[in-house]
Amino acid sequence: MANCKPRKKVLLLCGDYMEDYEAMVPFQALQAYGIAVDAVCPGKKAGDYCRTTVGDSGAYHGYQTYTEKPGHNFSLNATFDEVDFSKYDALVIPGGRAPEYLAMNESVLIKGRKCTAYRALGPVLIDAGALWIEPKTMMDCVSDGNLITGVIYKAHPEYIQLVVKALGGKIAGSDKRILFLCGDFMEDYEVTVPLQSLQALGCHVDAVCPKKKAGDFCPTAVHDFEGDQTYTEKPGHNFILTASYEGLDASSYDALVIPGGRSPEYLALDETVIALVKKFMQSKKPVASICHGQQILAAAGVLKGRKCTAYPAVKLNVVLGGATWLEPDPIDRCYTDENLVTGAAWPGHPQFVSQLMALLGIRVSF
């Protein structure tokens, strides 16, 4: 009988008002790669949540520093006081405001080590004895032995890849080109988590939006479940597009990803969007759609005879579109039907990304 290697285990050290992306992207990306991740916070237990912040560039408003808005509520899946730290292979620490109070002790672990960070942290890291590496861009990372540091969430693709490699991971089959179909007020997590998860594997990812070009941004929406009869909405990050929609060569991409949120409501009325989706489905290339993204699939008439799930409120679109409805129970359940991957909401990202990886032949092994 073959010996099964134990899964790699990572501990995510959380706190109230950590940066939203900086917690959820590595949390879900690493799980998608087959790594077990426990999220804990001092003084809290499994099932409790930490509030997060949406840190964004103040340049959109003419400010000299970043802005901060309320983000998603991040649910913890382990209890800090019950954790055996020796059982973990790595520790990941998100940024934001949480580290300000989590670091209120005299232990200095950075002395003599090379590191980078958000530039405002440079002076204190230098005073603590770090070998400060001035970041040239917000995407910079520094690796020094077992210590990996990044500037902000824009560094996630390299940062997460470095973590995977430090754990002994090997990535294969990632020479893929993937297109994200974006729109105003798409769900914040549902674009950035899968996008950066795929970039971290080495995929080339382009994000486009009708009537917009590379460098423009789409405002996003934070959809959360806070005890009401439906989800709440708050403003999310401003998402920067990487390519222009006009003149797009869809044939050059290996897969299409459609985030949810409110953008599918109006994108489903755009004839060019409908044509784009039909091209991918007719070519049998992988299409991954989550939450309300299936409104676009239904409008394109590509669900007839297919099996799929979606956010429960979109069930009518799916059924009227001719698909067999698959119940998302639990809400993080995702399904693959031939070339189509569907999910109900952002809690399903680990399955969603993992199933898309399988269709694309991308593997992470340890």
Coordinates of N, CA, C and O in Angstrom, one line a residue, residues 120-193:
A120 N 5.7 52.9 4.8 CA 5.6 53.6 6.1 C 6.2 52.8 7.3 O 6.5 53.3 8.3
L121 N 6.4 51.5 7.1 CA 6.9 50.6 8.1 C 8.4 50.6 8.1 O 9.1 50.0 9.0
G122 N 9.1 51.2 7.0 CA 10.5 51.1 6.9 C 11.3 51.6 8.1 O 12.1 50.9 8.6
P123 N 11.0 52.8 8.7 CA 11.7 53.4 9.8 C 11.7 52.4 11.0 O 12.8 52.2 11.7
V124 N 10.6 51.9 11.4 CA 10.5 51.0 12.6 C 11.3 49.7 12.4 O 11.9 49.2 13.3
L125 N 11.2 49.2 11.1 CA 11.9 47.9 10.8 C 13.4 48.2 10.9 O 14.2 47.3 11.4
I126 N 13.9 49.3 10.4 CA 15.3 49.7 10.5 C 15.7 49.8 11.9 O 16.8 49.3 12.3
D127 N 14.9 50.5 12.7 CA 15.2 50.6 14.2 C 15.2 49.3 14.9 O 16.0 49.1 15.9
A128 N 14.5 48.3 14.4 CA 14.4 47.0 15.0 C 15.6 46.1 14.5 O 15.7 45.0 15.0
G129 N 16.4 46.6 13.6 CA 17.6 45.9 13.2 C 17.5 45.2 11.9 O 18.3 44.4 11.5
A130 N 16.4 45.4 11.2 CA 16.2 44.7 9.9 C 17.1 45.2 8.9 O 17.5 46.4 8.9
L131 N 17.4 44.4 7.9 CA 18.1 44.9 6.7 C 17.0 45.3 5.7 O 16.5 44.5 4.9
W132 N 16.6 46.6 5.7 CA 15.5 47.1 5.0 C 15.7 47.1 3.5 O 16.8 47.6 3.0
I133 N 14.8 46.5 2.7 CA 14.9 46.6 1.3 C 13.8 47.5 0.8 O 12.6 47.2 0.9
E134 N 14.2 48.6 0.3 CA 13.2 49.6 -0.2 C 12.4 49.1 -1.4 O 13.0 48.7 -2.4
P135 N 11.1 49.1 -1.2 CA 10.3 48.5 -2.4 C 10.3 49.5 -3.5 O 10.1 50.7 -3.4
K136 N 10.5 49.0 -4.7 CA 10.4 49.8 -5.9 C 8.9 49.9 -6.5 O 8.6 50.9 -7.1
T137 N 8.2 48.8 -6.2 CA 6.8 48.8 -6.6 C 6.0 48.2 -5.4 O 6.5 47.6 -4.5
M138 N 4.6 48.3 -5.5 CA 3.8 47.7 -4.5 C 3.7 46.2 -4.7 O 3.0 45.5 -3.9
M139 N 4.3 45.6 -5.7 CA 4.3 44.2 -6.0 C 5.6 43.5 -5.5 O 5.7 42.3 -5.7
D140 N 6.5 44.2 -4.9 CA 7.8 43.6 -4.5 C 7.7 42.7 -3.3 O 6.9 42.8 -2.4
C141 N 8.5 41.6 -3.4 CA 8.7 40.7 -2.3 C 10.1 40.5 -2.1 O 11.0 40.7 -2.9
V142 N 10.5 40.0 -0.8 CA 11.8 39.7 -0.5 C 11.8 38.3 0.2 O 11.0 38.1 1.1
S143 N 12.7 37.4 -0.2 CA 12.9 36.2 0.5 C 14.2 36.1 1.1 O 15.2 36.3 0.4
D144 N 14.3 35.8 2.4 CA 15.6 35.7 3.2 C 15.5 34.4 4.0 O 14.9 34.5 5.1
G145 N 16.0 33.3 3.5 CA 15.9 32.1 4.3 C 14.5 31.7 4.4 O 13.7 31.5 3.4
N146 N 14.0 31.5 5.7 CA 12.6 31.1 5.9 C 11.7 32.2 6.0 O 10.5 32.0 6.3
L147 N 12.1 33.5 5.8 CA 11.3 34.7 5.9 C 10.9 35.2 4.6 O 11.8 35.6 3.8
I148 N 9.6 35.3 4.3 CA 9.1 35.9 3.1 C 8.3 37.1 3.4 O 7.4 37.0 4.2
T149 N 8.6 38.3 2.8 CA 7.9 39.5 3.1 C 7.4 40.1 1.8 O 8.1 40.0 0.7
G150 N 6.3 40.8 1.8 CA 5.7 41.5 0.7 C 5.2 42.8 1.1 O 5.0 43.1 2.3
V151 N 5.0 43.7 0.1 CA 4.7 45.1 0.4 C 3.2 45.2 0.7 O 2.9 45.6 1.9
I152 N 2.3 44.9 -0.2 CA 0.9 44.9 0.1 C 0.2 43.8 -0.7 O 0.9 43.0 -1.3
Y153 N -1.1 43.7 -0.8 CA -1.8 42.6 -1.4 C -1.4 42.5 -2.9 O -1.6 41.4 -3.5
K154 N -1.0 43.6 -3.5 CA -0.6 43.5 -4.9 C 0.6 42.6 -5.2 O 0.8 42.1 -6.3
A155 N 1.3 42.3 -4.1 CA 2.5 41.3 -4.2 C 2.1 39.9 -4.1 O 2.9 39.0 -4.2
H156 N 0.8 39.6 -3.9 CA 0.3 38.2 -3.6 C 0.8 37.2 -4.6 O 1.2 36.1 -4.2
P157 N 0.8 37.4 -5.9 CA 1.2 36.4 -6.8 C 2.6 35.8 -6.5 O 2.8 34.6 -6.4
E158 N 3.6 36.7 -6.4 CA 4.9 36.3 -6.1 C 5.0 35.8 -4.7 O 5.6 34.7 -4.4
Y159 N 4.4 36.5 -3.7 CA 4.4 36.1 -2.3 C 3.9 34.7 -2.1 O 4.5 33.9 -1.4
I160 N 2.7 34.4 -2.6 CA 2.1 33.1 -2.4 C 3.0 32.0 -3.1 O 3.1 30.9 -2.6
Q161 N 3.5 32.3 -4.3 CA 4.3 31.3 -5.0 C 5.6 31.0 -4.2 O 6.0 29.9 -4.1
L162 N 6.2 32.0 -3.6 CA 7.3 31.8 -2.7 C 7.0 31.0 -1.5 O 7.8 30.1 -1.1
V163 N 5.8 31.2 -0.9 CA 5.4 30.3 0.2 C 5.2 28.9 -0.2 O 5.7 27.9 0.4
V164 N 4.6 28.6 -1.4 CA 4.4 27.3 -1.9 C 5.8 26.6 -2.1 O 6.0 25.5 -1.7
K165 N 6.7 27.3 -2.7 CA 8.0 26.8 -3.0 C 8.8 26.5 -1.7 O 9.5 25.5 -1.6
A166 N 8.6 27.4 -0.7 CA 9.3 27.2 0.6 C 8.8 26.0 1.3 O 9.5 25.3 2.1
L167 N 7.5 25.6 1.0 CA 7.0 24.4 1.6 C 7.3 23.1 0.8 O 6.9 22.0 1.1
G168 N 8.1 23.3 -0.3 CA 8.6 22.2 -1.1 C 7.6 21.9 -2.3 O 7.7 20.8 -2.9
G169 N 6.8 22.8 -2.6 CA 5.8 22.6 -3.6 C 6.4 22.7 -5.0 O 7.3 23.6 -5.2
K170 N 5.9 21.9 -5.9 CA 6.3 22.0 -7.3 C 5.0 22.2 -8.2 O 4.0 21.5 -8.0
I171 N 5.1 23.2 -9.1 CA 4.0 23.6 -9.9 C 4.2 23.2 -11.3 O 5.3 23.4 -11.9
A172 N 3.2 22.5 -11.9 CA 3.3 22.0 -13.3 C 2.1 22.3 -14.1 O 1.0 22.4 -13.5
G173 N 2.3 22.6 -15.4 CA 1.1 22.8 -16.3 C 0.5 24.2 -16.2 O -0.6 24.4 -16.7
S174 N 1.3 25.1 -15.7 CA 0.7 26.5 -15.4 C 0.9 27.5 -16.6 O 0.7 28.7 -16.4
D175 N 1.4 26.9 -17.7 CA 1.6 27.8 -18.9 C 0.3 28.1 -19.6 O 0.2 27.8 -20.8
K176 N -0.6 28.7 -18.9 CA -2.0 28.9 -19.4 C -2.3 30.4 -19.4 O -1.8 31.2 -18.6
R177 N -3.2 30.8 -20.4 CA -3.6 32.1 -20.5 C -5.1 32.1 -20.1 O -5.9 31.4 -20.7
I178 N -5.5 32.9 -19.1 CA -6.8 32.9 -18.6 C -7.4 34.3 -18.6 O -6.8 35.3 -18.3
L179 N -8.7 34.4 -19.0 CA -9.4 35.7 -19.2 C -10.4 35.8 -18.1 O -11.2 34.9 -17.9
F180 N -10.5 37.0 -17.4 CA -11.5 37.3 -16.5 C -12.4 38.4 -17.0 O -12.0 39.4 -17.5
L181 N -13.7 38.1 -17.0 CA -14.7 39.0 -17.5 C -15.3 39.8 -16.4 O -16.0 39.3 -15.5
C182 N -14.8 41.1 -16.3 CA -15.1 42.0 -15.2 C -16.2 43.0 -15.5 O -16.5 43.2 -16.7
G183 N -16.7 43.6 -14.4 CA -17.7 44.7 -14.6 C -17.8 45.5 -13.3 O -17.3 45.0 -12.2
D184 N -18.4 46.6 -13.4 CA -18.6 47.4 -12.2 C -19.4 46.7 -11.1 O -20.5 46.2 -11.5
F185 N -18.9 46.8 -9.9 CA -19.6 46.2 -8.7 C -19.7 44.6 -8.8 O -20.7 44.0 -8.3
M186 N -18.7 44.0 -9.5 CA -18.5 42.6 -9.3 C -18.1 42.4 -7.8 O -17.6 43.3 -7.2
E187 N -18.3 41.2 -7.3 CA -18.0 40.9 -5.9 C -16.5 40.9 -5.7 O -15.7 40.3 -6.5
D188 N -16.0 41.6 -4.7 CA -14.6 41.9 -4.5 C -13.8 40.6 -4.4 O -12.8 40.5 -5.1
Y189 N -14.1 39.7 -3.5 CA -13.4 38.5 -3.4 C -13.4 37.7 -4.7 O -12.4 37.0 -5.1
E190 N -14.6 37.7 -5.4 CA -14.8 36.7 -6.5 C -14.0 37.1 -7.7 O -14.0 36.3 -8.7
V191 N -13.4 38.2 -7.7 CA -12.5 38.5 -8.8 C -11.0 38.3 -8.4 O -10.3 37.6 -9.0
T192 N -10.7 38.9 -7.2 CA -9.3 38.9 -6.8 C -8.7 37.6 -6.3 O -7.6 37.2 -6.5
V193 N -9.6 36.8 -5.5 CA -9.0 35.6 -5.0 C -8.7 34.6 -6.1 O -7.6 34.1 -6.2

